[in-house]
CSV table of C-alpha atoms in Angstrom, one decimal:
chain,number,residue,atom,x,y,z
K,1,UNK,CA,68.7,-33.8,-27.1
K,2,UNK,CA,70.0,-33.3,-30.6
K,3,UNK,CA,69.1,-35.8,-33.2
K,4,UNK,CA,72.1,-37.6,-34.6
K,5,UNK,CA,72.3,-40.2,-37.4
K,6,UNK,CA,75.7,-41.3,-38.4
K,7,UNK,CA,74.3,-43.6,-41.1
K,8,UNK,CA,74.5,-46.8,-38.9
K,9,UNK,CA,70.8,-46.9,-38.2
K,10,UNK,CA,68.8,-45.1,-35.5
K,11,UNK,CA,71.1,-43.0,-33.4
K,12,UNK,CA,70.9,-43.0,-29.6
K,13,UNK,CA,69.5,-39.5,-29.6
K,14,UNK,CA,66.5,-40.5,-31.7
K,15,UNK,CA,65.7,-43.5,-29.4
K,16,UNK,CA,65.7,-41.3,-26.2
K,17,UNK,CA,63.5,-38.3,-26.2
K,18,UNK,CA,65.0,-35.4,-24.3
K,19,UNK,CA,61.8,-34.4,-22.5
K,20,UNK,CA,61.0,-37.9,-21.6
K,21,UNK,CA,64.5,-38.5,-20.1
K,22,UNK,CA,64.3,-35.2,-18.2
K,23,UNK,CA,60.9,-36.2,-16.8
K,24,UNK,CA,62.1,-39.6,-15.7
K,25,UNK,CA,65.2,-38.2,-14.0
K,26,UNK,CA,63.4,-35.4,-12.3
K,27,UNK,CA,60.5,-37.6,-11.2
K,28,UNK,CA,62.5,-40.7,-10.1
K,29,UNK,CA,66.0,-39.6,-9.1
K,30,UNK,CA,65.8,-36.0,-7.9
K,31,UNK,CA,62.7,-35.9,-5.8
K,32,UNK,CA,62.5,-36.2,-2.0
K,33,UNK,CA,62.0,-39.8,-0.8
K,34,UNK,CA,58.5,-40.7,0.2
K,35,UNK,CA,57.6,-40.4,3.9
K,36,UNK,CA,58.8,-43.3,5.9
K,37,UNK,CA,55.9,-45.6,7.0
K,38,UNK,CA,58.0,-47.3,9.6
K,39,UNK,CA,56.4,-46.9,13.0
K,40,UNK,CA,58.9,-46.5,15.7
K,41,UNK,CA,58.3,-48.7,18.7
K,42,UNK,CA,58.4,-47.3,22.2
K,43,UNK,CA,61.4,-48.5,24.0
K,44,UNK,CA,60.7,-51.8,25.9
K,45,UNK,CA,60.1,-51.3,29.5
K,46,UNK,CA,63.1,-52.4,31.6
K,47,UNK,CA,62.4,-55.3,33.9
K,48,UNK,CA,61.8,-54.2,37.5
K,49,UNK,CA,62.0,-57.6,39.2
K,50,UNK,CA,65.8,-57.8,38.9
K,51,UNK,CA,68.9,-55.7,38.3
K,52,UNK,CA,72.2,-56.5,36.7
K,53,UNK,CA,75.1,-55.7,39.1
K,54,UNK,CA,78.8,-56.1,39.2
K,55,UNK,CA,80.6,-57.4,42.3
K,56,UNK,CA,84.2,-58.2,43.1
K,57,UNK,CA,85.1,-61.7,44.3
K,58,UNK,CA,88.4,-63.4,44.9
K,59,UNK,CA,89.4,-65.9,42.3
K,60,UNK,CA,89.4,-68.8,44.7
K,61,UNK,CA,85.8,-67.9,45.7
K,62,UNK,CA,84.8,-67.9,42.1
K,63,UNK,CA,86.5,-71.2,41.5
K,64,UNK,CA,84.6,-72.6,44.5
K,65,UNK,CA,81.3,-71.2,43.2
K,66,UNK,CA,82.0,-72.7,39.8
K,67,UNK,CA,82.8,-76.1,41.3
K,68,UNK,CA,79.5,-76.0,43.2
K,69,UNK,CA,77.6,-75.1,40.0
K,70,UNK,CA,79.3,-78.0,38.2
K,71,UNK,CA,78.3,-80.4,41.0
K,72,UNK,CA,74.7,-79.2,40.8
K,73,UNK,CA,74.6,-79.7,37.1
K,74,UNK,CA,76.1,-83.1,37.6
K,75,UNK,CA,73.1,-83.9,39.8
K,76,UNK,CA,70.8,-82.9,37.0
K,77,UNK,CA,70.0,-79.3,38.0
K,78,UNK,CA,70.7,-78.0,34.5
K,79,UNK,CA,69.7,-74.4,35.2
K,80,UNK,CA,72.3,-74.0,37.9
K,81,UNK,CA,74.5,-71.0,37.5
K,82,UNK,CA,76.4,-68.5,39.7
K,83,UNK,CA,73.6,-66.1,40.3
K,84,UNK,CA,71.1,-68.9,41.1
K,85,UNK,CA,73.5,-70.4,43.6
K,86,UNK,CA,74.1,-67.1,45.3
K,87,UNK,CA,70.3,-66.5,45.5
K,88,UNK,CA,69.9,-69.9,47.2
K,89,UNK,CA,72.8,-69.1,49.6
K,90,UNK,CA,71.1,-65.8,50.5
K,91,UNK,CA,67.8,-67.5,51.3
K,92,UNK,CA,69.6,-69.8,53.7
K,93,UNK,CA,71.9,-67.1,55.3
K,94,UNK,CA,71.7,-66.8,59.1
K,95,UNK,CA,73.1,-63.5,60.1
K,96,UNK,CA,73.9,-64.7,63.6
K,97,UNK,CA,76.4,-67.2,62.1
K,98,UNK,CA,78.3,-64.6,60.1
K,99,UNK,CA,81.8,-64.1,61.6
K,100,UNK,CA,82.5,-60.6,63.0
K,101,UNK,CA,85.7,-60.1,61.1
K,102,UNK,CA,84.4,-61.2,57.8
């Protein structure tokens, strides 16, 4: 950098040495970033004891299901939900009592 002195004291060019400025810029701003030390985790294993599914139900059946869940919660079974109630119903299902025409 060229030295300048306009008579108002030390000029900016005298404060900053050109070689030093170039060294800082090339060493700090223009070099490749350091290697990342972040270790990538293996994807978590998906649970095998259940699956998320989607089923269609009539709105009146969903309303009935929600009413039953609310009744169970009113009785103090705070973990009652749709899927839990369906699981209980499946455990109690007697295929001989299922109507033919469903």
